[in-house]
Amino acid sequence: MKYDVWRFLGVLFLSGLIGTVTDHFSLCIIIGLSFFLWWQYREFSKILLWLKKRKEVSSPSQSGIVDETCREIDYLRDRNKSRKLKLSGYLRRFQEGTAALPDAVIILGAHSEIEWANAKAQEYIGVLWPKDAGLRLSNLARYPKLINYLNASESELDKGLQIISPVDNKLVLEIRISPYGDTQKLLVARDITAISRTNQMRKDFIANASHELRTPLTVISGYLEGFVDDDQCPQEWLGYIQQMRSQSTRMQRLIEDLMQLSGLETDPTKKEHNVLAIPDMLSAITNEARSLSGFMEHYITLQADKSLFLKANQQEIYSIFSNLVFNAVQYTPEHGRIELDWYEDESGAHFSVRDNGLGIAPEHIPRLTERFYRINAGRSREKGGTGLGLAIVKHALARYDGSLFVDSDLNKGSLFRCDLPKAHVIRADNSVKKSLSA
Ligand code: ADP
């Protein structure tokens, strides 16, 4: 900087001196200053040329402000270069890392266009990077399920999606999409072929084993029944035979429940759906509950919206509602209250069972719908429970996109509520009622 000041003063002094000698002071000063300006302009033009053609032209090496500017530019350029190197190193490592993943990873833009994909994406979904960059995923993999999932709400996205790979029909994939940034989405596809095969084997095994056990058990029960009714059966055997009969009835109930549960799990096809007069079904269930209650003399009430019907499968809905009501009878002490309600609100139809029985401690509530989960296994068996009732309720409700809500206070009572979406609700006018009774 000081060089520039000295240079400027030098030009001023020299112009002043020549001006004094030649008697043209002002003119010489103007000429001197113009020269100084021209010279500065030339130096900055050199910097511009150097910036434009860095490779061919060397930097101007004039001491002073020009030189300092060039060094500063050089320093910034070096710093940028090393940052760029660092960033491209990170990017390379990220790409190498995701390429080594056993899952397919695809980055999608706001309109599900492909922004980036790893190598597995080609193997699993048929997306080839970089050839398919910018293409919409829905144009590549024409799967209605996948397309719906791409446009699903965040809560739906959390559930994930299972599909057969569009590239290889032996591959079962689990797809998960996580939104990130402003509009981008990260799609991860995992090969779950082995898990889904094991699951299928487990389901098939249970379905087959229950089926195979049913016939011999029916024969044994038949003979035991025969013995009890036979007058020639020795009296001392009767106690043992009664015990065998009650155990075989328990086993039959268990097998029926297992078969029902595995049917709900393995058979994705919809069973026959009819218009069901739910208030009538609930009256029948209430009567059955009263006779089950017997000497326990529960006070059972039913409040039902008389014109609220459902389009659903009779057996499945009966199973859902009766399981909840019979549980309330089993787990409510003598003279307890059980209130049944069937009503509709803006979210759909609801069936609730409220009792003032044993209640459930909070830690058990999330696990109630697991198979064979019982709070007190001895008590459940004693009451004839199989430990599968609520699992059946959950799976049957899932067929209608419904859900089970449980609220309970230990020693105070419980509320079990089935929530069914509006799509299954039928408002019964007289014509529906007539056609049902016909
Ligand atoms: P179970 O055949 O044993 O009744 P469920 O699947 O129907 O099997 O129920 C699981 C467990 O949930 C039961 O063992 C019981 O401990 C508890 N349970 C269900 N309904 C009620 C209720 N109304 N009050 C208290 N506990 C209940």
Tab-separated table of C-alpha atoms and ligand atoms in Angstrom:
chain	number	residue	atom	x	y	z
A	1	MET	CA	0.000	0.000	0.000
A	2	LYS	CA	2.778	2.408	0.947
A	3	TYR	CA	4.359	1.847	-2.512
A	4	ASP	CA	1.244	3.235	-4.122
A	5	VAL	CA	1.340	6.341	-1.916
A	6	TRP	CA	5.021	6.978	-2.745
A	7	ARG	CA	4.318	6.355	-6.408
A	8	PHE	CA	1.427	8.804	-6.372
A	9	LEU	CA	3.453	11.443	-4.507
A	10	GLY	CA	6.389	10.870	-6.928
A	11	VAL	CA	4.168	11.483	-9.977
A	12	LEU	CA	2.648	14.564	-8.302
A	13	PHE	CA	6.089	15.945	-7.392
A	14	LEU	CA	7.565	15.322	-10.853
A	15	SER	CA	4.551	16.885	-12.606
A	16	GLY	CA	4.709	19.865	-10.237
A	17	LEU	CA	8.460	20.295	-10.900
A	18	ILE	CA	8.075	20.127	-14.687
A	19	GLY	CA	5.066	22.495	-14.412
A	20	THR	CA	7.122	25.020	-12.424
A	21	VAL	CA	10.043	24.836	-14.881
A	22	THR	CA	7.820	25.105	-17.969
A	23	ASP	CA	5.377	27.574	-16.362
A	24	HIS	CA	2.414	25.225	-17.046
A	25	PHE	CA	1.828	24.002	-13.505
A	26	SER	CA	-1.880	23.017	-13.679
A	27	LEU	CA	-1.554	21.382	-17.095
A	28	CYS	CA	1.442	19.304	-15.973
A	29	ILE	CA	-0.382	18.236	-12.784
A	30	ILE	CA	-3.436	17.135	-14.885
A	31	ILE	CA	-1.195	15.245	-17.343
A	32	GLY	CA	0.686	13.600	-14.435
A	33	LEU	CA	-2.514	12.497	-12.711
A	34	SER	CA	-4.009	11.223	-15.990
A	35	PHE	CA	-0.861	9.195	-16.563
A	36	PHE	CA	-1.099	7.772	-13.047
A	37	LEU	CA	-4.766	6.820	-13.614
A	38	TRP	CA	-3.986	5.234	-16.985
A	39	TRP	CA	-1.178	3.256	-15.442
A	40	GLN	CA	-3.447	1.962	-12.618
A	41	TYR	CA	-6.135	1.076	-15.179
A	42	ARG	CA	-3.529	-0.929	-17.167
A	43	GLU	CA	-2.500	-2.862	-14.045
A	44	PHE	CA	-6.123	-3.777	-13.185
A	45	SER	CA	-6.714	-4.838	-16.814
A	46	LYS	CA	-3.758	-7.186	-16.383
A	47	ILE	CA	-5.424	-8.674	-13.269
A	48	LEU	CA	-8.643	-9.178	-15.223
A	49	LEU	CA	-6.764	-10.873	-18.058
A	50	TRP	CA	-4.965	-13.087	-15.526
A	51	LEU	CA	-8.252	-14.042	-13.869
A	52	LYS	CA	-9.777	-14.926	-17.240
A	53	LYS	CA	-6.785	-16.840	-18.648
A	54	ARG	CA	-5.129	-18.100	-15.520
A	55	LYS	CA	-3.400	-20.982	-17.228
A	56	GLU	CA	-1.766	-18.926	-20.027
A	57	VAL	CA	-0.915	-15.619	-18.340
A	58	SER	CA	1.201	-15.198	-15.226
A	59	SER	CA	-0.019	-12.929	-12.449
A	60	PRO	CA	1.006	-9.220	-12.605
A	61	SER	CA	3.944	-8.782	-10.272
A	62	GLN	CA	3.804	-5.086	-9.566
A	63	SER	CA	4.420	-4.274	-5.948
A	64	GLY	CA	1.671	-2.377	-4.172
A	65	ILE	CA	-2.139	-2.795	-4.173
A	66	VAL	CA	-2.130	-4.780	-7.438
A	67	ASP	CA	0.303	-7.302	-6.074
A	68	GLU	CA	-1.614	-7.626	-2.794
A	69	THR	CA	-4.885	-8.166	-4.699
A	70	CYS	CA	-3.260	-10.926	-6.778
A	71	ARG	CA	-1.841	-12.684	-3.683
A	72	GLU	CA	-5.233	-12.483	-1.936
A	73	ILE	CA	-6.952	-13.979	-5.006
A	74	ASP	CA	-4.300	-16.723	-5.117
A	75	TYR	CA	-4.861	-17.492	-1.432
A	76	LEU	CA	-8.671	-17.676	-1.838
A	77	ARG	CA	-8.292	-19.865	-4.894
A	78	ASP	CA	-6.022	-22.324	-3.043
A	79	ARG	CA	-8.426	-22.430	-0.105
A	80	ASN	CA	-11.372	-23.131	-2.426
A	81	LYS	CA	-9.409	-25.839	-4.189
A	82	SER	CA	-8.672	-27.692	-0.959
A	83	ARG	CA	-12.332	-27.310	0.166
A	84	LYS	CA	-13.494	-28.681	-3.170
A	85	LEU	CA	-11.094	-31.605	-2.800
A	86	LYS	CA	-12.359	-32.279	0.720
A	87	LEU	CA	-16.017	-32.104	-0.396
A	88	SER	CA	-15.506	-34.373	-3.386
A	89	GLY	CA	-13.697	-36.781	-0.992
A	90	TYR	CA	-16.764	-36.794	1.287
A	91	LEU	CA	-19.058	-37.293	-1.706
A	92	ARG	CA	-16.934	-40.143	-3.053
A	93	ARG	CA	-16.877	-41.832	0.356
A	94	PHE	CA	-20.689	-41.400	0.700
A	95	GLN	CA	-21.231	-42.884	-2.763
A	96	GLU	CA	-18.820	-45.757	-2.079
A	97	GLY	CA	-20.560	-46.366	1.271
A	98	THR	CA	-24.069	-46.440	-0.172
A	99	ALA	CA	-22.879	-48.518	-3.125
A	100	ALA	CA	-21.616	-51.115	-0.631
A	101	LEU	CA	-24.987	-51.211	1.181
A	102	PRO	CA	-26.966	-54.423	0.772
A	103	ASP	CA	-30.081	-52.243	0.196
A	104	ALA	CA	-31.160	-50.238	-2.830
A	105	VAL	CA	-31.053	-46.488	-2.160
A	106	ILE	CA	-32.711	-43.923	-4.441
A	107	ILE	CA	-32.937	-40.165	-3.890
A	108	LEU	CA	-36.145	-38.737	-5.349
A	109	GLY	CA	-37.025	-35.126	-6.129
A	110	ALA	CA	-40.307	-33.261	-5.575
A	111	HIS	CA	-42.078	-35.116	-8.414
A	112	SER	CA	-40.491	-38.487	-7.631
A	113	GLU	CA	-37.880	-37.943	-10.319
A	114	ILE	CA	-34.648	-39.869	-9.787
A	115	GLU	CA	-31.852	-37.662	-8.490
A	116	TRP	CA	-29.394	-40.389	-7.527
A	117	ALA	CA	-29.345	-44.179	-7.085
A	118	ASN	CA	-26.833	-46.780	-5.940
A	119	ALA	CA	-25.862	-50.000	-7.732
A	120	LYS	CA	-28.413	-52.225	-5.906
A	121	ALA	CA	-31.230	-50.015	-7.230
A	122	GLN	CA	-30.736	-51.604	-10.637
A	123	GLU	CA	-30.795	-55.149	-9.244
A	124	TYR	CA	-33.905	-54.601	-7.074
A	125	ILE	CA	-35.992	-51.948	-8.839
A	126	GLY	CA	-34.450	-51.634	-12.295
A	127	VAL	CA	-33.167	-48.072	-11.833
A	128	LEU	CA	-29.855	-47.597	-13.628
A	129	TRP	CA	-27.744	-44.669	-12.487
A	130	PRO	CA	-26.826	-42.281	-14.174
A	131	LYS	CA	-28.814	-43.338	-17.273
A	132	ASP	CA	-32.198	-42.936	-15.550
A	133	ALA	CA	-31.371	-39.589	-13.892
A	134	GLY	CA	-34.363	-37.248	-14.024
A	135	LEU	CA	-36.881	-39.989	-14.962
A	136	ARG	CA	-39.928	-40.401	-12.748
A	137	LEU	CA	-39.820	-43.589	-10.701
A	138	SER	CA	-43.513	-44.217	-11.464
A	139	ASN	CA	-42.657	-44.389	-15.191
A	140	LEU	CA	-39.975	-46.994	-14.577
A	141	ALA	CA	-41.665	-49.283	-12.064
A	142	ARG	CA	-45.333	-49.378	-13.063
A	143	TYR	CA	-46.658	-50.819	-9.812
A	144	PRO	CA	-49.958	-49.264	-8.647
A	145	LYS	CA	-49.059	-50.186	-5.053
A	146	LEU	CA	-45.666	-48.454	-5.310
A	147	ILE	CA	-47.173	-45.404	-7.040
A	148	ASN	CA	-49.807	-45.061	-4.289
A	149	TYR	CA	-47.100	-45.455	-1.672
A	150	LEU	CA	-44.965	-42.720	-3.305
A	151	ASN	CA	-47.850	-40.283	-2.815
A	152	ALA	CA	-48.909	-41.538	0.639
A	153	SER	CA	-49.112	-39.426	3.785
A	154	GLU	CA	-46.239	-39.470	6.294
A	155	SER	CA	-48.032	-41.855	8.667
A	156	GLU	CA	-48.652	-44.274	5.769
A	157	LEU	CA	-44.995	-43.978	4.702
A	158	ASP	CA	-43.914	-45.080	8.182
A	159	LYS	CA	-45.695	-48.414	7.721
A	160	GLY	CA	-43.515	-49.365	4.733
A	161	LEU	CA	-44.596	-51.458	1.747
A	162	GLN	CA	-43.956	-55.053	0.708
A	163	ILE	CA	-43.825	-55.772	-3.015
A	164	ILE	CA	-42.434	-58.336	-5.421
A	165	SER	CA	-39.436	-56.849	-7.220
A	166	PRO	CA	-40.358	-55.437	-10.659
A	167	VAL	CA	-37.071	-56.905	-11.949
A	168	ASP	CA	-37.048	-60.372	-10.408
A	169	ASN	CA	-40.303	-62.004	-9.292
A	170	LYS	CA	-38.447	-64.245	-6.820
A	171	LEU	CA	-37.407	-61.232	-4.749
A	172	VAL	CA	-39.669	-59.848	-2.026
A	173	LEU	CA	-38.828	-56.244	-1.177
A	174	GLU	CA	-39.674	-54.031	1.744
A	175	ILE	CA	-39.787	-50.416	0.599
A	176	ARG	CA	-39.470	-47.469	2.949
A	177	ILE	CA	-39.608	-43.823	1.966
A	178	SER	CA	-38.411	-41.040	4.279
A	179	PRO	CA	-39.029	-37.420	3.295
A	180	TYR	CA	-36.091	-35.065	3.912
A	181	GLY	CA	-34.968	-31.555	2.974
A	182	ASP	CA	-37.754	-29.408	1.521
A	183	THR	CA	-39.203	-31.783	-1.036
A	184	GLN	CA	-36.813	-34.700	-1.413
A	185	LYS	CA	-37.428	-38.321	-0.477
A	186	LEU	CA	-35.059	-41.151	0.332
A	187	LEU	CA	-36.264	-44.545	-0.873
A	188	VAL	CA	-34.666	-47.656	0.640
A	189	ALA	CA	-35.569	-51.110	-0.695
A	190	ARG	CA	-34.504	-54.151	1.343
A	191	ASP	CA	-34.505	-57.767	0.216
A	192	ILE	CA	-36.764	-59.624	2.704
A	193	THR	CA	-37.216	-62.777	0.625
A	194	ALA	CA	-35.761	-65.049	3.332
A	195	ILE	CA	-37.788	-63.441	6.155
A	196	SER	CA	-41.012	-63.571	4.179
A	197	ARG	CA	-40.382	-67.238	3.239
A	198	THR	CA	-39.813	-68.129	6.916
A	199	ASN	CA	-42.956	-66.229	7.878
A	200	GLN	CA	-44.963	-68.019	5.232
A	201	MET	CA	-43.568	-71.379	6.418
A	202	ARG	CA	-44.544	-70.540	9.997
A	203	LYS	CA	-48.073	-69.567	8.967
A	204	ASP	CA	-48.454	-72.648	6.747
A	205	PHE	CA	-47.141	-74.875	9.520
A	206	ILE	CA	-49.666	-73.568	12.047
A	207	ALA	CA	-52.507	-73.787	9.530
A	208	ASN	CA	-51.577	-77.366	8.535
A	209	ALA	CA	-50.851	-78.594	12.078
A	210	SER	CA	-54.183	-77.251	13.369
A	211	HIS	CA	-55.999	-78.763	10.452
A	212	GLU	CA	-54.338	-82.170	10.969
A	213	LEU	CA	-55.092	-82.135	14.704
A	214	ARG	CA	-58.758	-81.278	14.280
A	215	THR	CA	-59.962	-84.587	12.861
A	216	PRO	CA	-58.384	-86.959	15.451
A	217	LEU	CA	-59.539	-84.663	18.229
A	218	THR	CA	-63.121	-84.719	16.930
A	219	VAL	CA	-62.996	-88.545	16.977
A	220	ILE	CA	-61.611	-88.630	20.561
A	221	SER	CA	-64.256	-86.121	21.737
A	222	GLY	CA	-66.974	-88.202	20.088
A	223	TYR	CA	-65.902	-91.381	21.932
A	224	LEU	CA	-65.613	-89.525	25.245
A	225	GLU	CA	-69.129	-88.181	24.745
A	226	GLY	CA	-70.282	-91.722	24.011
A	227	PHE	CA	-68.706	-93.043	27.251
A	228	VAL	CA	-70.458	-90.394	29.356
A	229	ASP	CA	-73.832	-91.245	27.816
A	230	ASP	CA	-73.236	-95.004	28.102
A	231	ASP	CA	-75.073	-96.536	31.116
A	232	GLN	CA	-72.612	-99.435	31.203
A	233	CYS	CA	-69.646	-97.137	31.761
A	234	PRO	CA	-68.191	-97.895	35.247
A	235	GLN	CA	-68.984	-95.099	37.730
A	236	GLU	CA	-65.350	-94.799	38.899
A	237	TRP	CA	-64.276	-93.888	35.343
A	238	LEU	CA	-66.794	-91.094	34.930
A	239	GLY	CA	-64.706	-88.442	36.774
A	240	TYR	CA	-61.639	-89.152	34.594
A	241	ILE	CA	-63.722	-89.204	31.432
A	242	GLN	CA	-65.321	-85.854	32.297
A	243	GLN	CA	-61.848	-84.379	32.814
A	244	MET	CA	-60.646	-85.783	29.476
A	245	ARG	CA	-63.747	-84.358	27.830
A	246	SER	CA	-63.229	-80.856	29.196
A	247	GLN	CA	-59.540	-80.928	28.159
A	248	SER	CA	-60.386	-82.097	24.664
A	249	THR	CA	-63.034	-79.340	24.388
A	250	ARG	CA	-60.332	-76.842	25.400
A	251	MET	CA	-57.995	-78.241	22.753
A	252	GLN	CA	-60.754	-78.034	20.159
A	253	ARG	CA	-61.344	-74.389	21.042
A	254	LEU	CA	-57.614	-73.721	20.779
A	255	ILE	CA	-57.420	-75.373	17.377
A	256	GLU	CA	-60.483	-73.469	16.132
A	257	ASP	CA	-58.885	-70.182	17.253
A	258	LEU	CA	-55.515	-71.098	15.718
A	259	MET	CA	-57.205	-71.955	12.431
A	260	GLN	CA	-59.208	-68.757	12.463
A	261	LEU	CA	-56.107	-66.678	13.185
A	262	SER	CA	-53.998	-68.352	10.519
A	263	GLY	CA	-56.889	-67.942	8.062
A	264	LEU	CA	-56.957	-64.208	8.791
A	265	GLU	CA	-53.198	-64.017	8.303
A	266	THR	CA	-52.635	-66.258	5.302
A	267	ASP	CA	-55.689	-65.684	3.189
A	268	PRO	CA	-55.456	-62.181	1.688
A	269	THR	CA	-58.613	-62.655	-0.399
A	270	LYS	CA	-61.670	-60.857	0.898
A	271	LYS	CA	-64.372	-63.140	2.277
A	272	GLU	CA	-67.955	-62.563	1.183
A	273	HIS	CA	-69.215	-59.152	2.337
A	274	ASN	CA	-72.924	-58.625	3.096
A	275	VAL	CA	-75.002	-55.880	4.636
A	276	LEU	CA	-75.068	-56.846	8.321
A	277	ALA	CA	-77.768	-55.758	10.741
A	278	ILE	CA	-75.301	-55.086	13.543
A	279	PRO	CA	-77.920	-54.053	16.184
A	280	ASP	CA	-79.542	-57.502	15.818
A	281	MET	CA	-76.166	-59.251	15.960
A	282	LEU	CA	-75.324	-57.309	19.134
A	283	SER	CA	-78.658	-58.228	20.744
A	284	ALA	CA	-77.863	-61.890	20.103
A	285	ILE	CA	-74.329	-61.502	21.510
A	286	THR	CA	-75.751	-59.722	24.580
A	287	ASN	CA	-78.109	-62.657	25.212
A	288	GLU	CA	-75.240	-65.131	24.848
A	289	ALA	CA	-73.161	-63.015	27.251
A	290	ARG	CA	-76.012	-63.078	29.797
A	291	SER	CA	-76.218	-66.846	29.638
A	292	LEU	CA	-72.400	-67.111	29.882
A	293	SER	CA	-72.540	-64.841	32.916
A	294	GLY	CA	-75.063	-67.254	34.572
A	295	PHE	CA	-74.645	-67.258	38.319
A	296	MET	CA	-72.185	-64.353	38.147
A	297	GLU	CA	-75.206	-62.143	37.367
A	298	HIS	CA	-73.477	-59.317	35.546
A	299	TYR	CA	-75.534	-56.262	34.712
A	300	ILE	CA	-75.172	-56.102	30.914
A	301	THR	CA	-76.613	-53.200	28.887
A	302	LEU	CA	-76.653	-52.514	25.146
A	303	GLN	CA	-77.046	-49.104	23.480
A	304	ALA	CA	-77.120	-49.487	19.714
A	305	ASP	CA	-77.830	-47.081	16.881
A	306	LYS	CA	-80.679	-49.014	15.250
A	307	SER	CA	-79.956	-47.944	11.670
A	308	LEU	CA	-76.171	-48.295	11.809
A	309	PHE	CA	-75.268	-51.326	9.662
A	310	LEU	CA	-72.000	-52.569	8.204
A	311	LYS	CA	-71.000	-54.025	4.857
A	312	ALA	CA	-68.667	-56.759	6.030
A	313	ASN	CA	-68.176	-60.463	6.564
A	314	GLN	CA	-70.638	-61.855	9.135
A	315	GLN	CA	-68.232	-64.366	10.681
A	316	GLU	CA	-65.373	-61.880	11.069
A	317	ILE	CA	-67.503	-59.148	12.658
A	318	TYR	CA	-69.220	-61.636	14.983
A	319	SER	CA	-65.809	-62.904	16.047
A	320	ILE	CA	-64.487	-59.377	16.774
A	321	PHE	CA	-67.504	-58.249	18.806
A	322	SER	CA	-68.158	-61.515	20.663
A	323	ASN	CA	-64.512	-61.913	21.728
A	324	LEU	CA	-64.570	-58.500	23.403
A	325	VAL	CA	-67.943	-59.043	25.093
A	326	PHE	CA	-67.139	-62.574	26.336
A	327	ASN	CA	-63.759	-61.314	27.663
A	328	ALA	CA	-65.599	-58.621	29.645
A	329	VAL	CA	-67.784	-61.346	31.193
A	330	GLN	CA	-64.740	-63.536	31.997
A	331	TYR	CA	-62.683	-60.749	33.554
A	332	THR	CA	-65.403	-58.931	35.518
A	333	PRO	CA	-66.293	-60.297	38.976
A	334	GLU	CA	-69.843	-61.223	39.959
A	335	HIS	CA	-72.531	-58.510	39.722
A	336	GLY	CA	-70.196	-56.281	37.713
A	337	ARG	CA	-71.427	-53.840	35.064
A	338	ILE	CA	-70.789	-54.328	31.356
A	339	GLU	CA	-71.889	-51.599	28.934
A	340	LEU	CA	-71.990	-52.188	25.177
A	341	ASP	CA	-72.267	-49.245	22.764
A	342	TRP	CA	-72.668	-49.189	18.991
A	343	TYR	CA	-72.531	-45.692	17.484
A	344	GLU	CA	-71.214	-43.533	14.672
A	345	ASP	CA	-69.287	-40.251	14.647
A	346	GLU	CA	-67.391	-38.260	12.007
A	347	SER	CA	-64.505	-40.795	11.955
A	348	GLY	CA	-66.648	-43.910	11.409
A	349	ALA	CA	-68.491	-46.626	13.358
A	350	HIS	CA	-67.469	-47.711	16.850
A	351	PHE	CA	-68.271	-50.634	19.098
A	352	SER	CA	-67.181	-50.213	22.701
A	353	VAL	CA	-67.241	-52.610	25.637
A	354	ARG	CA	-66.803	-50.997	29.033
A	355	ASP	CA	-66.619	-53.056	32.223
A	356	ASN	CA	-65.863	-52.352	35.865
A	357	GLY	CA	-63.896	-55.573	36.260
A	358	LEU	CA	-60.288	-56.525	37.021
A	359	GLY	CA	-58.703	-53.852	34.812
A	360	ILE	CA	-55.244	-54.113	33.260
A	361	ALA	CA	-51.955	-52.561	34.421
A	362	PRO	CA	-50.544	-50.085	31.834
A	363	GLU	CA	-47.424	-52.194	31.039
A	364	HIS	CA	-49.593	-55.044	29.706
A	365	ILE	CA	-51.810	-52.972	27.403
A	366	PRO	CA	-49.442	-52.686	24.388
A	367	ARG	CA	-48.898	-56.485	24.396
A	368	LEU	CA	-52.505	-57.688	24.766
A	369	THR	CA	-52.980	-58.468	21.064
A	370	GLU	CA	-49.886	-60.728	20.897
A	371	ARG	CA	-50.638	-64.398	20.442
A	372	PHE	CA	-50.887	-66.248	23.787
A	373	TYR	CA	-50.184	-63.096	25.794
A	374	ARG	CA	-52.084	-63.387	29.059
A	375	ILE	CA	-51.716	-61.316	32.187
A	376	ASN	CA	-52.543	-64.271	34.369
A	377	ALA	CA	-52.175	-67.491	32.343
A	378	GLY	CA	-53.696	-69.680	35.096
A	379	ARG	CA	-56.801	-67.527	35.396
A	380	SER	CA	-57.238	-67.299	31.617
A	381	ARG	CA	-57.062	-71.129	31.244
A	382	GLU	CA	-59.419	-71.608	34.155
A	383	LYS	CA	-61.923	-69.339	32.368
A	384	GLY	CA	-61.529	-71.344	29.157
A	385	GLY	CA	-59.442	-68.664	27.396
A	386	THR	CA	-57.038	-69.617	24.617
A	387	GLY	CA	-54.913	-66.451	24.717
A	388	LEU	CA	-55.738	-65.850	21.055
A	389	GLY	CA	-58.957	-63.825	21.301
A	390	LEU	CA	-57.500	-60.335	21.088
A	391	ALA	CA	-54.987	-61.397	18.398
A	392	ILE	CA	-57.990	-62.524	16.316
A	393	VAL	CA	-59.742	-59.212	17.018
A	394	LYS	CA	-56.696	-57.228	15.873
A	395	HIS	CA	-56.167	-59.214	12.658
A	396	ALA	CA	-59.853	-59.263	11.757
A	397	LEU	CA	-60.123	-55.484	12.317
A	398	ALA	CA	-57.058	-54.917	10.104
A	399	ARG	CA	-59.028	-56.434	7.208
A	400	TYR	CA	-61.356	-53.433	7.444
A	401	ASP	CA	-58.553	-50.898	8.070
A	402	GLY	CA	-59.977	-50.722	11.572
A	403	SER	CA	-58.145	-50.657	14.890
A	404	LEU	CA	-58.583	-51.634	18.516
A	405	PHE	CA	-58.316	-49.014	21.271
A	406	VAL	CA	-57.776	-50.165	24.863
A	407	ASP	CA	-57.953	-48.045	27.979
A	408	SER	CA	-57.881	-49.591	31.436
A	409	ASP	CA	-57.305	-48.932	35.112
A	410	LEU	CA	-56.147	-51.768	37.319
A	411	ASN	CA	-58.929	-52.886	39.697
A	412	LYS	CA	-61.318	-50.310	38.217
A	413	GLY	CA	-62.247	-51.641	34.793
A	414	SER	CA	-61.484	-51.554	31.089
A	415	LEU	CA	-62.669	-50.043	27.839
A	416	PHE	CA	-62.138	-51.967	24.596
A	417	ARG	CA	-63.236	-50.052	21.487
A	418	CYS	CA	-63.241	-51.118	17.827
A	419	ASP	CA	-62.913	-48.233	15.374
A	420	LEU	CA	-64.167	-48.972	11.866
A	421	PRO	CA	-63.752	-46.515	8.989
A	422	LYS	CA	-66.769	-44.880	7.322
A	423	ALA	CA	-66.146	-46.833	4.095
A	424	HIS	CA	-67.865	-49.904	5.630
A	425	VAL	CA	-70.812	-48.076	7.173
A	426	ILE	CA	-74.307	-48.531	5.733
A	427	ARG	CA	-77.165	-46.326	6.928
A	428	ALA	CA	-80.148	-48.638	6.880
A	429	ASP	CA	-83.348	-47.095	5.656
A	430	ASN	CA	-86.566	-49.140	5.497
A	431	SER	CA	-85.732	-50.628	2.090
A	432	VAL	CA	-82.446	-52.096	3.395
A	433	LYS	CA	-84.214	-53.487	6.473
A	434	LYS	CA	-86.947	-55.026	4.316
A	435	SER	CA	-84.486	-56.629	1.922
A	436	LEU	CA	-82.594	-58.113	4.874
A	437	SER	CA	-85.654	-59.552	6.505
A	438	ALA	CA	-86.929	-60.952	3.171
B	1	ADP	P1	-57.786	-65.047	26.676
B	1	ADP	O1	-58.246	-66.208	25.900
B	1	ADP	O2	-56.738	-65.375	27.671
B	1	ADP	O3	-58.907	-64.251	27.235
B	1	ADP	P2	-57.368	-62.785	24.960
B	1	ADP	O4	-56.439	-62.603	23.831
B	1	ADP	O5	-58.818	-62.667	24.683
B	1	ADP	O6	-57.013	-64.165	25.601
B	1	ADP	O7	-56.981	-61.732	26.065
B	1	ADP	C1	-55.636	-61.599	26.448
B	1	ADP	C2	-55.541	-61.173	27.896
B	1	ADP	O8	-56.068	-59.849	28.045
B	1	ADP	C3	-56.361	-62.021	28.825
B	1	ADP	O9	-55.646	-63.167	29.259
B	1	ADP	C4	-56.644	-61.074	29.974
B	1	ADP	O10	-55.583	-61.119	30.894
B	1	ADP	C5	-56.659	-59.702	29.326
B	1	ADP	N1	-58.031	-59.198	29.125
B	1	ADP	C6	-58.776	-59.275	28.004
B	1	ADP	N2	-59.961	-58.657	28.178
B	1	ADP	C7	-59.970	-58.171	29.441
B	1	ADP	C8	-60.915	-57.411	30.239
B	1	ADP	N3	-62.102	-57.036	29.757
B	1	ADP	N4	-60.543	-57.067	31.492
B	1	ADP	C9	-59.336	-57.430	31.985
B	1	ADP	N5	-58.416	-58.135	31.303
B	1	ADP	C10	-58.708	-58.504	30.037
